[in-house]
Amino acid sequence: MKDLFVKRFEYYKSLGDKTFDQLSNEQIFWQYNEESNSIAMIVKHIAGNMLSRWTNFLTEDGEKPWRNRDEEFVNTFITKQEVLDYWERGWKCLFDALEQITDENLYATIYIRGEAHSVIDAVFRQLAHYPYHIGQIIYIAKMMKNDDWKTLSIARNKSQEFNSEMKDKFSRSEQTSNSSPVCFQNSPEVRDEYKQ
């Protein structure tokens, strides 16, 4: 199960990474208006959440006393590199924590803001939260890049072509790896889930 969690989180991280590769320093900090978040602010929130949730997650509440969530929506970064460094720091904390998950503690009780969660539920909670914000990052980037945007998914008006390629690929092999257009990751466990 742990390996499946890692694969899913790696996929969503890769979407962010591929988006950042397309953006300039100025674009990382662009805001549509005062009420909107820049990509830098969204990264600050995601990474801040990761550091809080996953530091000592088996023994401490996921909402750490040192976290200032409101401050996550105030930009304090100056360069794109600072944003990317913080992004990487958050993901490292998450992936290090996932390595601590075992079959024995998967249903152990942990706490977030005093609310009891099983470890698996806490993982699912974040598997919904992080992609939500990564989707925002991608949407903002697509608006800025417009015609220069390099798609991270199936290209527009290319669904049939992609589906044909996938059918051909799997009709030629006995491979059971997951190549779902939803995730593009290799995972036999997920492919088996989609067969049910």
PDB file of C-alpha atoms in Angstrom:
ATOM      1  CA  MET A   1       0.000   0.000   0.000  1.00  0.00           C
ATOM      2  CA  LYS A   2       2.831   2.381   0.889  1.00  0.00           C
ATOM      3  CA  ASP A   3       4.305   2.013  -2.609  1.00  0.00           C
ATOM      4  CA  LEU A   4       0.953   2.889  -4.135  1.00  0.00           C
ATOM      5  CA  PHE A   5       0.729   6.051  -2.008  1.00  0.00           C
ATOM      6  CA  VAL A   6       4.236   7.056  -3.063  1.00  0.00           C
ATOM      7  CA  LYS A   7       3.407   6.552  -6.763  1.00  0.00           C
ATOM      8  CA  ARG A   8       0.282   8.687  -6.526  1.00  0.00           C
ATOM      9  CA  PHE A   9       2.023  11.531  -4.706  1.00  0.00           C
ATOM     10  CA  GLU A  10       4.999  11.338  -7.089  1.00  0.00           C
ATOM     11  CA  TYR A  11       2.629  11.782 -10.014  1.00  0.00           C
ATOM     12  CA  TYR A  12       1.048  14.935  -8.589  1.00  0.00           C
ATOM     13  CA  LYS A  13       4.432  16.332  -7.647  1.00  0.00           C
ATOM     14  CA  SER A  14       5.580  15.754 -11.235  1.00  0.00           C
ATOM     15  CA  LEU A  15       2.671  17.873 -12.517  1.00  0.00           C
ATOM     16  CA  GLY A  16       3.845  20.745 -10.355  1.00  0.00           C
ATOM     17  CA  ASP A  17       7.472  20.239 -11.388  1.00  0.00           C
ATOM     18  CA  LYS A  18       6.573  20.260 -15.094  1.00  0.00           C
ATOM     19  CA  THR A  19       4.511  23.398 -14.582  1.00  0.00           C
ATOM     20  CA  PHE A  20       7.316  25.255 -12.804  1.00  0.00           C
ATOM     21  CA  ASP A  21       9.675  24.351 -15.654  1.00  0.00           C
ATOM     22  CA  GLN A  22       7.477  26.431 -17.974  1.00  0.00           C
ATOM     23  CA  LEU A  23       7.315  29.538 -15.780  1.00  0.00           C
ATOM     24  CA  SER A  24       9.537  32.555 -15.337  1.00  0.00           C
ATOM     25  CA  ASN A  25      10.402  34.160 -12.021  1.00  0.00           C
ATOM     26  CA  GLU A  26       7.758  36.842 -12.623  1.00  0.00           C
ATOM     27  CA  GLN A  27       5.056  34.309 -13.506  1.00  0.00           C
ATOM     28  CA  ILE A  28       5.557  32.387 -10.256  1.00  0.00           C
ATOM     29  CA  PHE A  29       4.560  35.571  -8.376  1.00  0.00           C
ATOM     30  CA  TRP A  30       1.743  36.775 -10.665  1.00  0.00           C
ATOM     31  CA  GLN A  31      -1.669  37.347  -9.067  1.00  0.00           C
ATOM     32  CA  TYR A  32      -4.903  37.804 -11.001  1.00  0.00           C
ATOM     33  CA  ASN A  33      -6.117  40.235  -8.331  1.00  0.00           C
ATOM     34  CA  GLU A  34      -5.599  41.005  -4.637  1.00  0.00           C
ATOM     35  CA  GLU A  35      -7.986  38.233  -3.569  1.00  0.00           C
ATOM     36  CA  SER A  36      -6.222  35.612  -5.681  1.00  0.00           C
ATOM     37  CA  ASN A  37      -3.197  33.577  -4.711  1.00  0.00           C
ATOM     38  CA  SER A  38      -0.035  33.538  -6.747  1.00  0.00           C
ATOM     39  CA  ILE A  39       1.591  30.204  -7.536  1.00  0.00           C
ATOM     40  CA  ALA A  40       4.249  31.103  -4.961  1.00  0.00           C
ATOM     41  CA  MET A  41       1.573  31.468  -2.264  1.00  0.00           C
ATOM     42  CA  ILE A  42      -0.054  28.162  -3.190  1.00  0.00           C
ATOM     43  CA  VAL A  43       3.327  26.446  -2.980  1.00  0.00           C
ATOM     44  CA  LYS A  44       3.931  28.071   0.400  1.00  0.00           C
ATOM     45  CA  HIS A  45       0.604  26.697   1.621  1.00  0.00           C
ATOM     46  CA  ILE A  46       1.111  23.166   0.233  1.00  0.00           C
ATOM     47  CA  ALA A  47       4.620  22.853   1.633  1.00  0.00           C
ATOM     48  CA  GLY A  48       3.614  24.431   4.931  1.00  0.00           C
ATOM     49  CA  ASN A  49       0.804  21.912   5.217  1.00  0.00           C
ATOM     50  CA  MET A  50       3.172  19.046   4.383  1.00  0.00           C
ATOM     51  CA  LEU A  51       5.720  20.096   6.977  1.00  0.00           C
ATOM     52  CA  SER A  52       3.021  20.362   9.622  1.00  0.00           C
ATOM     53  CA  ARG A  53       1.103  17.200   8.757  1.00  0.00           C
ATOM     54  CA  TRP A  54       4.019  14.843   8.152  1.00  0.00           C
ATOM     55  CA  THR A  55       6.664  15.860  10.701  1.00  0.00           C
ATOM     56  CA  ASN A  56       6.503  13.161  13.410  1.00  0.00           C
ATOM     57  CA  PHE A  57       3.063  12.276  12.058  1.00  0.00           C
ATOM     58  CA  LEU A  58       2.770   9.032  14.017  1.00  0.00           C
ATOM     59  CA  THR A  59       3.397  10.670  17.392  1.00  0.00           C
ATOM     60  CA  GLU A  60       2.339  14.344  17.124  1.00  0.00           C
ATOM     61  CA  ASP A  61      -0.800  16.151  16.019  1.00  0.00           C
ATOM     62  CA  GLY A  62      -0.642  17.089  12.340  1.00  0.00           C
ATOM     63  CA  GLU A  63      -1.411  20.733  13.087  1.00  0.00           C
ATOM     64  CA  LYS A  64       1.833  21.780  14.725  1.00  0.00           C
ATOM     65  CA  PRO A  65       1.913  24.695  17.183  1.00  0.00           C
ATOM     66  CA  TRP A  66       4.697  26.292  15.111  1.00  0.00           C
ATOM     67  CA  ARG A  67       2.597  26.379  11.944  1.00  0.00           C
ATOM     68  CA  ASN A  68       1.091  29.736  10.967  1.00  0.00           C
ATOM     69  CA  ARG A  69      -1.384  28.790   8.252  1.00  0.00           C
ATOM     70  CA  ASP A  70      -2.566  32.356   7.656  1.00  0.00           C
ATOM     71  CA  GLU A  71       1.012  33.434   6.960  1.00  0.00           C
ATOM     72  CA  GLU A  72       1.182  30.853   4.173  1.00  0.00           C
ATOM     73  CA  PHE A  73      -1.004  33.130   2.076  1.00  0.00           C
ATOM     74  CA  VAL A  74       1.357  36.090   2.389  1.00  0.00           C
ATOM     75  CA  ASN A  75       4.229  35.993  -0.063  1.00  0.00           C
ATOM     76  CA  THR A  76       7.658  36.154   1.563  1.00  0.00           C
ATOM     77  CA  PHE A  77       9.658  34.631  -1.289  1.00  0.00           C
ATOM     78  CA  ILE A  78      11.844  36.758  -3.559  1.00  0.00           C
ATOM     79  CA  THR A  79      12.972  34.306  -6.223  1.00  0.00           C
ATOM     80  CA  LYS A  80      11.549  31.337  -8.076  1.00  0.00           C
ATOM     81  CA  GLN A  81      14.376  29.226  -6.646  1.00  0.00           C
ATOM     82  CA  GLU A  82      13.238  29.980  -3.091  1.00  0.00           C
ATOM     83  CA  VAL A  83       9.753  28.805  -4.029  1.00  0.00           C
ATOM     84  CA  LEU A  84      11.109  25.602  -5.571  1.00  0.00           C
ATOM     85  CA  ASP A  85      13.371  24.926  -2.590  1.00  0.00           C
ATOM     86  CA  TYR A  86      10.406  25.178  -0.206  1.00  0.00           C
ATOM     87  CA  TRP A  87       8.318  22.963  -2.536  1.00  0.00           C
ATOM     88  CA  GLU A  88      11.061  20.306  -2.393  1.00  0.00           C
ATOM     89  CA  ARG A  89      11.367  20.613   1.380  1.00  0.00           C
ATOM     90  CA  GLY A  90       7.653  19.904   1.829  1.00  0.00           C
ATOM     91  CA  TRP A  91       7.714  16.903  -0.511  1.00  0.00           C
ATOM     92  CA  LYS A  92      10.789  15.466   1.187  1.00  0.00           C
ATOM     93  CA  CYS A  93       8.986  15.606   4.521  1.00  0.00           C
ATOM     94  CA  LEU A  94       5.969  13.830   2.997  1.00  0.00           C
ATOM     95  CA  PHE A  95       7.976  11.097   1.265  1.00  0.00           C
ATOM     96  CA  ASP A  96      10.102  10.498   4.375  1.00  0.00           C
ATOM     97  CA  ALA A  97       6.884  10.078   6.376  1.00  0.00           C
ATOM     98  CA  LEU A  98       5.359   7.686   3.848  1.00  0.00           C
ATOM     99  CA  GLU A  99       8.391   5.435   4.302  1.00  0.00           C
ATOM    100  CA  GLN A 100       7.277   4.955   7.927  1.00  0.00           C
ATOM    101  CA  ILE A 101       3.929   3.450   6.912  1.00  0.00           C
ATOM    102  CA  THR A 102       3.658  -0.305   7.372  1.00  0.00           C
ATOM    103  CA  ASP A 103       0.877  -2.865   7.201  1.00  0.00           C
ATOM    104  CA  GLU A 104       0.925  -2.831  10.994  1.00  0.00           C
ATOM    105  CA  ASN A 105       0.347   0.927  11.427  1.00  0.00           C
ATOM    106  CA  LEU A 106      -1.872   1.584   8.402  1.00  0.00           C
ATOM    107  CA  TYR A 107      -4.966   1.731  10.613  1.00  0.00           C
ATOM    108  CA  ALA A 108      -3.292   3.220  13.667  1.00  0.00           C
ATOM    109  CA  THR A 109      -4.886   6.387  15.041  1.00  0.00           C
ATOM    110  CA  ILE A 110      -3.201   9.724  14.479  1.00  0.00           C
ATOM    111  CA  TYR A 111      -4.560  13.223  15.048  1.00  0.00           C
ATOM    112  CA  ILE A 112      -5.057  16.367  12.969  1.00  0.00           C
ATOM    113  CA  ARG A 113      -6.276  19.369  14.976  1.00  0.00           C
ATOM    114  CA  GLY A 114      -7.307  16.920  17.675  1.00  0.00           C
ATOM    115  CA  GLU A 115      -9.509  14.905  15.296  1.00  0.00           C
ATOM    116  CA  ALA A 116      -8.718  11.186  15.156  1.00  0.00           C
ATOM    117  CA  HIS A 117      -7.826   9.693  11.766  1.00  0.00           C
ATOM    118  CA  SER A 118      -6.452   6.348  10.749  1.00  0.00           C
ATOM    119  CA  VAL A 119      -3.108   6.645   8.974  1.00  0.00           C
ATOM    120  CA  ILE A 120      -4.737   5.554   5.708  1.00  0.00           C
ATOM    121  CA  ASP A 121      -7.469   8.185   6.088  1.00  0.00           C
ATOM    122  CA  ALA A 122      -4.864  10.889   6.738  1.00  0.00           C
ATOM    123  CA  VAL A 123      -3.081   9.860   3.541  1.00  0.00           C
ATOM    124  CA  PHE A 124      -6.325   9.934   1.541  1.00  0.00           C
ATOM    125  CA  ARG A 125      -7.129  13.343   3.020  1.00  0.00           C
ATOM    126  CA  GLN A 126      -3.859  14.732   1.669  1.00  0.00           C
ATOM    127  CA  LEU A 127      -4.238  12.880  -1.643  1.00  0.00           C
ATOM    128  CA  ALA A 128      -7.337  15.015  -2.122  1.00  0.00           C
ATOM    129  CA  HIS A 129      -5.855  18.240  -0.741  1.00  0.00           C
ATOM    130  CA  TYR A 130      -2.565  18.487  -2.632  1.00  0.00           C
ATOM    131  CA  PRO A 131      -3.952  17.707  -6.129  1.00  0.00           C
ATOM    132  CA  TYR A 132      -6.665  20.328  -5.519  1.00  0.00           C
ATOM    133  CA  HIS A 133      -4.000  23.006  -5.108  1.00  0.00           C
ATOM    134  CA  ILE A 134      -1.727  21.609  -7.817  1.00  0.00           C
ATOM    135  CA  GLY A 135      -4.703  21.906 -10.157  1.00  0.00           C
ATOM    136  CA  GLN A 136      -4.919  25.586  -9.200  1.00  0.00           C
ATOM    137  CA  ILE A 137      -1.223  26.017  -9.989  1.00  0.00           C
ATOM    138  CA  ILE A 138      -1.685  24.413 -13.402  1.00  0.00           C
ATOM    139  CA  TYR A 139      -4.773  26.493 -14.180  1.00  0.00           C
ATOM    140  CA  ILE A 140      -3.003  29.752 -13.317  1.00  0.00           C
ATOM    141  CA  ALA A 141       0.000  28.706 -15.392  1.00  0.00           C
ATOM    142  CA  LYS A 142      -2.170  27.801 -18.386  1.00  0.00           C
ATOM    143  CA  MET A 143      -3.847  31.206 -18.259  1.00  0.00           C
ATOM    144  CA  MET A 144      -0.484  32.966 -18.292  1.00  0.00           C
ATOM    145  CA  LYS A 145       1.178  30.757 -20.903  1.00  0.00           C
ATOM    146  CA  ASN A 146      -1.854  30.527 -23.211  1.00  0.00           C
ATOM    147  CA  ASP A 147      -0.620  29.252 -26.607  1.00  0.00           C
ATOM    148  CA  ASP A 148       2.854  28.601 -25.181  1.00  0.00           C
ATOM    149  CA  TRP A 149       1.533  26.105 -22.618  1.00  0.00           C
ATOM    150  CA  LYS A 150       2.892  22.567 -23.000  1.00  0.00           C
ATOM    151  CA  THR A 151       0.146  20.202 -21.915  1.00  0.00           C
ATOM    152  CA  LEU A 152       0.735  17.809 -19.034  1.00  0.00           C
ATOM    153  CA  SER A 153      -2.045  15.456 -20.049  1.00  0.00           C
ATOM    154  CA  ILE A 154      -3.680  14.253 -23.232  1.00  0.00           C
ATOM    155  CA  ALA A 155      -3.437  17.063 -25.767  1.00  0.00           C
ATOM    156  CA  ARG A 156      -6.630  18.793 -26.811  1.00  0.00           C
ATOM    157  CA  ASN A 157      -8.424  16.966 -29.635  1.00  0.00           C
ATOM    158  CA  LYS A 158      -6.035  14.014 -29.261  1.00  0.00           C
ATOM    159  CA  SER A 159      -8.119  11.721 -27.028  1.00  0.00           C
ATOM    160  CA  GLN A 160      -8.990   9.225 -29.767  1.00  0.00           C
ATOM    161  CA  GLU A 161      -5.398   9.050 -30.909  1.00  0.00           C
ATOM    162  CA  PHE A 162      -4.201   8.513 -27.343  1.00  0.00           C
ATOM    163  CA  ASN A 163      -6.831   5.817 -26.689  1.00  0.00           C
ATOM    164  CA  SER A 164      -5.809   3.975 -29.861  1.00  0.00           C
ATOM    165  CA  GLU A 165      -2.153   4.090 -28.880  1.00  0.00           C
ATOM    166  CA  MET A 166      -3.005   2.709 -25.442  1.00  0.00           C
ATOM    167  CA  LYS A 167      -5.094  -0.131 -26.892  1.00  0.00           C
ATOM    168  CA  ASP A 168      -2.335  -0.998 -29.342  1.00  0.00           C
ATOM    169  CA  LYS A 169       0.264  -0.929 -26.607  1.00  0.00           C
ATOM    170  CA  PHE A 170      -1.641  -3.344 -24.393  1.00  0.00           C
ATOM    171  CA  SER A 171      -2.859  -5.619 -27.149  1.00  0.00           C
ATOM    172  CA  ARG A 172       0.795  -6.198 -28.149  1.00  0.00           C
ATOM    173  CA  SER A 173       1.946  -7.109 -24.672  1.00  0.00           C
ATOM    174  CA  GLU A 174       0.873  -9.027 -21.616  1.00  0.00           C
ATOM    175  CA  GLN A 175       2.024  -6.125 -19.478  1.00  0.00           C
ATOM    176  CA  THR A 176      -0.230  -5.405 -16.505  1.00  0.00           C
ATOM    177  CA  SER A 177       1.250  -2.070 -15.505  1.00  0.00           C
ATOM    178  CA  ASN A 178      -1.007   0.903 -15.038  1.00  0.00           C
ATOM    179  CA  SER A 179      -0.828   3.490 -17.786  1.00  0.00           C
ATOM    180  CA  SER A 180      -4.114   5.162 -17.050  1.00  0.00           C
ATOM    181  CA  PRO A 181      -4.355   8.612 -18.667  1.00  0.00           C
ATOM    182  CA  VAL A 182      -5.363   9.780 -15.224  1.00  0.00           C
ATOM    183  CA  CYS A 183      -1.963   9.067 -13.742  1.00  0.00           C
ATOM    184  CA  PHE A 184       0.554   7.789 -16.317  1.00  0.00           C
ATOM    185  CA  GLN A 185       2.264   5.776 -13.594  1.00  0.00           C
ATOM    186  CA  ASN A 186       3.305   2.142 -13.667  1.00  0.00           C
ATOM    187  CA  SER A 187       1.481   0.348 -10.904  1.00  0.00           C
ATOM    188  CA  PRO A 188       0.039  -3.175 -11.143  1.00  0.00           C
ATOM    189  CA  GLU A 189      -1.971  -2.549  -7.980  1.00  0.00           C
ATOM    190  CA  VAL A 190      -3.864   0.336  -9.529  1.00  0.00           C
ATOM    191  CA  ARG A 191      -4.505  -1.471 -12.797  1.00  0.00           C
ATOM    192  CA  ASP A 192      -6.033  -4.336 -10.796  1.00  0.00           C
ATOM    193  CA  GLU A 193      -8.272  -1.844  -8.994  1.00  0.00           C
ATOM    194  CA  TYR A 194      -9.549  -0.441 -12.286  1.00  0.00           C
ATOM    195  CA  LYS A 195     -10.404  -3.979 -13.489  1.00  0.00           C
ATOM    196  CA  GLN A 196     -12.916  -4.479 -10.661  1.00  0.00           C
TER     197      GLN A 196
END
